[in-house]
Amino acid sequence: MQIPDQYKDLLNSKALAHVATIMPDGSPQVTPVWFSYDGEYICINSAAGRVKDRNMRRDARVAVSITDPKDPYRHFEVRGRVAIITTEGAAEHIDQLARQYTGADKYQGWRPDMQRVIYKISIDKVTING
């Protein structure tokens, strides 16, 4: 499944992605995150041990909603699965996202005890609006 061409401009913008994961009791958990798109996967970055990290490791099913920052009625939703979890390149990825979203060369929230992780989300279904 692919993201329709008329929404691909959002993939390289400052739009936030809202990632929904599943808690152990089955309830939803949503977090706004920076993201990138590598042509196949929606890629998000987080620190190991956070709630969304634990949820995605336990249950790979996720939903991602991306809204146009200039028009909140224009958005798309991806339903899929976390296909790949890796620490390889994760520090560089969070710095790339910091440049995209803030203009800073480095991610400012970095702590020495933090292990960064990339989650690559496969696209199983896309729903569009606007």
PDB file of C-alpha atoms in Angstrom:
ATOM      1  CA  MET A   1       0.000   0.000   0.000  1.00  0.00           C
ATOM      2  CA  GLN A   2       1.281   3.461  -0.835  1.00  0.00           C
ATOM      3  CA  ILE A   3       0.519   6.973   0.326  1.00  0.00           C
ATOM      4  CA  PRO A   4      -1.383   8.854  -2.419  1.00  0.00           C
ATOM      5  CA  ASP A   5       0.706  11.369  -4.370  1.00  0.00           C
ATOM      6  CA  GLN A   6      -1.423  14.327  -3.248  1.00  0.00           C
ATOM      7  CA  TYR A   7      -0.351  13.670   0.374  1.00  0.00           C
ATOM      8  CA  LYS A   8       3.340  12.961  -0.164  1.00  0.00           C
ATOM      9  CA  ASP A   9       4.203  16.631   0.466  1.00  0.00           C
ATOM     10  CA  LEU A  10       3.418  15.980   4.153  1.00  0.00           C
ATOM     11  CA  LEU A  11       6.139  13.321   4.317  1.00  0.00           C
ATOM     12  CA  ASN A  12       8.946  15.890   4.169  1.00  0.00           C
ATOM     13  CA  SER A  13       7.256  18.708   6.054  1.00  0.00           C
ATOM     14  CA  LYS A  14       7.168  19.694   9.714  1.00  0.00           C
ATOM     15  CA  ALA A  15       3.899  17.799  10.179  1.00  0.00           C
ATOM     16  CA  LEU A  16       3.806  15.738  13.343  1.00  0.00           C
ATOM     17  CA  ALA A  17       2.718  12.123  13.306  1.00  0.00           C
ATOM     18  CA  HIS A  18       0.403  10.897  16.039  1.00  0.00           C
ATOM     19  CA  VAL A  19       1.288   7.283  16.711  1.00  0.00           C
ATOM     20  CA  ALA A  20      -1.275   5.051  18.392  1.00  0.00           C
ATOM     21  CA  THR A  21      -0.018   1.944  20.165  1.00  0.00           C
ATOM     22  CA  ILE A  22      -1.776  -0.655  22.281  1.00  0.00           C
ATOM     23  CA  MET A  23      -1.311  -0.789  26.048  1.00  0.00           C
ATOM     24  CA  PRO A  24      -1.087  -4.174  27.837  1.00  0.00           C
ATOM     25  CA  ASP A  25      -4.747  -3.871  28.904  1.00  0.00           C
ATOM     26  CA  GLY A  26      -5.816  -3.272  25.271  1.00  0.00           C
ATOM     27  CA  SER A  27      -6.451   0.457  25.656  1.00  0.00           C
ATOM     28  CA  PRO A  28      -4.971   2.882  23.101  1.00  0.00           C
ATOM     29  CA  GLN A  29      -2.021   5.171  23.766  1.00  0.00           C
ATOM     30  CA  VAL A  30      -1.218   8.089  21.407  1.00  0.00           C
ATOM     31  CA  THR A  31       1.973  10.132  21.166  1.00  0.00           C
ATOM     32  CA  PRO A  32       2.838  13.001  18.798  1.00  0.00           C
ATOM     33  CA  VAL A  33       6.253  12.352  17.244  1.00  0.00           C
ATOM     34  CA  TRP A  34       8.659  13.558  14.605  1.00  0.00           C
ATOM     35  CA  PHE A  35       8.904  11.150  11.673  1.00  0.00           C
ATOM     36  CA  SER A  36      10.589  10.502   8.358  1.00  0.00           C
ATOM     37  CA  TYR A  37       9.633   8.405   5.357  1.00  0.00           C
ATOM     38  CA  ASP A  38      12.213   6.249   3.592  1.00  0.00           C
ATOM     39  CA  GLY A  39      10.095   5.372   0.550  1.00  0.00           C
ATOM     40  CA  GLU A  40       8.752   2.199   2.153  1.00  0.00           C
ATOM     41  CA  TYR A  41       8.353   2.776   5.883  1.00  0.00           C
ATOM     42  CA  ILE A  42       7.164   5.552   8.189  1.00  0.00           C
ATOM     43  CA  CYS A  43      10.156   5.879  10.538  1.00  0.00           C
ATOM     44  CA  ILE A  44       9.858   7.183  14.068  1.00  0.00           C
ATOM     45  CA  ASN A  45      12.509   7.506  16.746  1.00  0.00           C
ATOM     46  CA  SER A  46      12.179   7.139  20.489  1.00  0.00           C
ATOM     47  CA  ALA A  47      14.180   6.192  23.539  1.00  0.00           C
ATOM     48  CA  ALA A  48      14.252   2.600  24.712  1.00  0.00           C
ATOM     49  CA  GLY A  49      12.037   1.951  27.722  1.00  0.00           C
ATOM     50  CA  ARG A  50       9.373   4.569  27.019  1.00  0.00           C
ATOM     51  CA  VAL A  51       5.716   3.532  26.967  1.00  0.00           C
ATOM     52  CA  LYS A  52       5.450   3.515  23.163  1.00  0.00           C
ATOM     53  CA  ASP A  53       8.694   1.514  22.941  1.00  0.00           C
ATOM     54  CA  ARG A  54       7.381  -1.135  25.312  1.00  0.00           C
ATOM     55  CA  ASN A  55       3.997  -1.203  23.546  1.00  0.00           C
ATOM     56  CA  MET A  56       5.467  -1.597  20.029  1.00  0.00           C
ATOM     57  CA  ARG A  57       7.820  -4.348  21.150  1.00  0.00           C
ATOM     58  CA  ARG A  58       4.926  -6.251  22.720  1.00  0.00           C
ATOM     59  CA  ASP A  59       2.307  -5.615  19.989  1.00  0.00           C
ATOM     60  CA  ALA A  60       3.511  -4.411  16.589  1.00  0.00           C
ATOM     61  CA  ARG A  61       0.103  -3.092  15.473  1.00  0.00           C
ATOM     62  CA  VAL A  62       0.027   0.704  15.194  1.00  0.00           C
ATOM     63  CA  ALA A  63      -1.894   3.531  13.579  1.00  0.00           C
ATOM     64  CA  VAL A  64      -0.248   6.771  12.468  1.00  0.00           C
ATOM     65  CA  SER A  65      -2.149   9.975  11.725  1.00  0.00           C
ATOM     66  CA  ILE A  66      -0.379  12.811   9.884  1.00  0.00           C
ATOM     67  CA  THR A  67      -2.136  16.186   9.672  1.00  0.00           C
ATOM     68  CA  ASP A  68      -1.220  19.089   7.389  1.00  0.00           C
ATOM     69  CA  PRO A  69      -0.005  21.871   9.733  1.00  0.00           C
ATOM     70  CA  LYS A  70      -1.509  24.459   7.348  1.00  0.00           C
ATOM     71  CA  ASP A  71      -4.904  22.717   6.999  1.00  0.00           C
ATOM     72  CA  PRO A  72      -6.022  20.502   9.910  1.00  0.00           C
ATOM     73  CA  TYR A  73      -8.824  19.036   7.783  1.00  0.00           C
ATOM     74  CA  ARG A  74      -6.258  17.550   5.371  1.00  0.00           C
ATOM     75  CA  HIS A  75      -4.746  14.416   6.824  1.00  0.00           C
ATOM     76  CA  PHE A  76      -4.124  10.756   6.272  1.00  0.00           C
ATOM     77  CA  GLU A  77      -3.977   7.728   8.501  1.00  0.00           C
ATOM     78  CA  VAL A  78      -1.744   4.717   8.106  1.00  0.00           C
ATOM     79  CA  ARG A  79      -2.533   1.418   9.743  1.00  0.00           C
ATOM     80  CA  GLY A  80       0.302  -1.023   9.862  1.00  0.00           C
ATOM     81  CA  ARG A  81       2.847  -2.855  11.919  1.00  0.00           C
ATOM     82  CA  VAL A  82       6.259  -2.122  13.283  1.00  0.00           C
ATOM     83  CA  ALA A  83       8.268  -4.203  10.816  1.00  0.00           C
ATOM     84  CA  ILE A  84      11.761  -3.279  11.994  1.00  0.00           C
ATOM     85  CA  ILE A  85      13.135  -2.126  15.353  1.00  0.00           C
ATOM     86  CA  THR A  86      16.783  -1.096  15.317  1.00  0.00           C
ATOM     87  CA  THR A  87      19.308   1.007  17.194  1.00  0.00           C
ATOM     88  CA  GLU A  88      21.575   1.125  14.133  1.00  0.00           C
ATOM     89  CA  GLY A  89      21.682   4.707  12.864  1.00  0.00           C
ATOM     90  CA  ALA A  90      19.177   5.855  15.502  1.00  0.00           C
ATOM     91  CA  ALA A  91      21.383   8.648  16.912  1.00  0.00           C
ATOM     92  CA  GLU A  92      21.948  10.029  13.412  1.00  0.00           C
ATOM     93  CA  HIS A  93      18.227   9.688  12.644  1.00  0.00           C
ATOM     94  CA  ILE A  94      17.150  11.760  15.677  1.00  0.00           C
ATOM     95  CA  ASP A  95      19.670  14.439  14.671  1.00  0.00           C
ATOM     96  CA  GLN A  96      18.248  14.421  11.118  1.00  0.00           C
ATOM     97  CA  LEU A  97      14.743  14.844  12.568  1.00  0.00           C
ATOM     98  CA  ALA A  98      15.954  17.693  14.807  1.00  0.00           C
ATOM     99  CA  ARG A  99      17.315  19.497  11.719  1.00  0.00           C
ATOM    100  CA  GLN A 100      14.028  18.936   9.848  1.00  0.00           C
ATOM    101  CA  TYR A 101      11.760  20.057  12.685  1.00  0.00           C
ATOM    102  CA  THR A 102      13.825  22.642  14.596  1.00  0.00           C
ATOM    103  CA  GLY A 103      16.792  23.601  12.438  1.00  0.00           C
ATOM    104  CA  ALA A 104      19.202  22.503  15.197  1.00  0.00           C
ATOM    105  CA  ASP A 105      22.220  20.414  14.170  1.00  0.00           C
ATOM    106  CA  LYS A 106      21.734  18.023  17.074  1.00  0.00           C
ATOM    107  CA  TYR A 107      18.783  16.690  19.041  1.00  0.00           C
ATOM    108  CA  GLN A 108      18.623  18.840  22.174  1.00  0.00           C
ATOM    109  CA  GLY A 109      16.914  16.233  24.379  1.00  0.00           C
ATOM    110  CA  TRP A 110      19.820  13.796  24.270  1.00  0.00           C
ATOM    111  CA  ARG A 111      21.003  12.296  27.562  1.00  0.00           C
ATOM    112  CA  PRO A 112      24.011   9.976  27.974  1.00  0.00           C
ATOM    113  CA  ASP A 113      21.826   7.232  29.496  1.00  0.00           C
ATOM    114  CA  MET A 114      19.409   7.299  26.531  1.00  0.00           C
ATOM    115  CA  GLN A 115      19.390   4.509  23.917  1.00  0.00           C
ATOM    116  CA  ARG A 116      17.749   5.813  20.730  1.00  0.00           C
ATOM    117  CA  VAL A 117      15.673   3.389  18.639  1.00  0.00           C
ATOM    118  CA  ILE A 118      14.177   3.576  15.128  1.00  0.00           C
ATOM    119  CA  TYR A 119      10.809   1.911  14.491  1.00  0.00           C
ATOM    120  CA  LYS A 120      10.005   1.273  10.824  1.00  0.00           C
ATOM    121  CA  ILE A 121       6.266   1.021  10.290  1.00  0.00           C
ATOM    122  CA  SER A 122       4.902  -0.902   7.312  1.00  0.00           C
ATOM    123  CA  ILE A 123       1.918   0.572   5.517  1.00  0.00           C
ATOM    124  CA  ASP A 124      -0.964  -1.893   5.357  1.00  0.00           C
ATOM    125  CA  LYS A 125      -3.847   0.548   4.852  1.00  0.00           C
ATOM    126  CA  VAL A 126      -4.092   4.276   4.089  1.00  0.00           C
ATOM    127  CA  THR A 127      -7.182   6.407   4.744  1.00  0.00           C
ATOM    128  CA  ILE A 128      -7.253   9.999   3.448  1.00  0.00           C
ATOM    129  CA  ASN A 129      -9.312  13.080   4.239  1.00  0.00           C
ATOM    130  CA  GLY A 130      -9.300  16.570   2.773  1.00  0.00           C
TER     131      GLY A 130
END
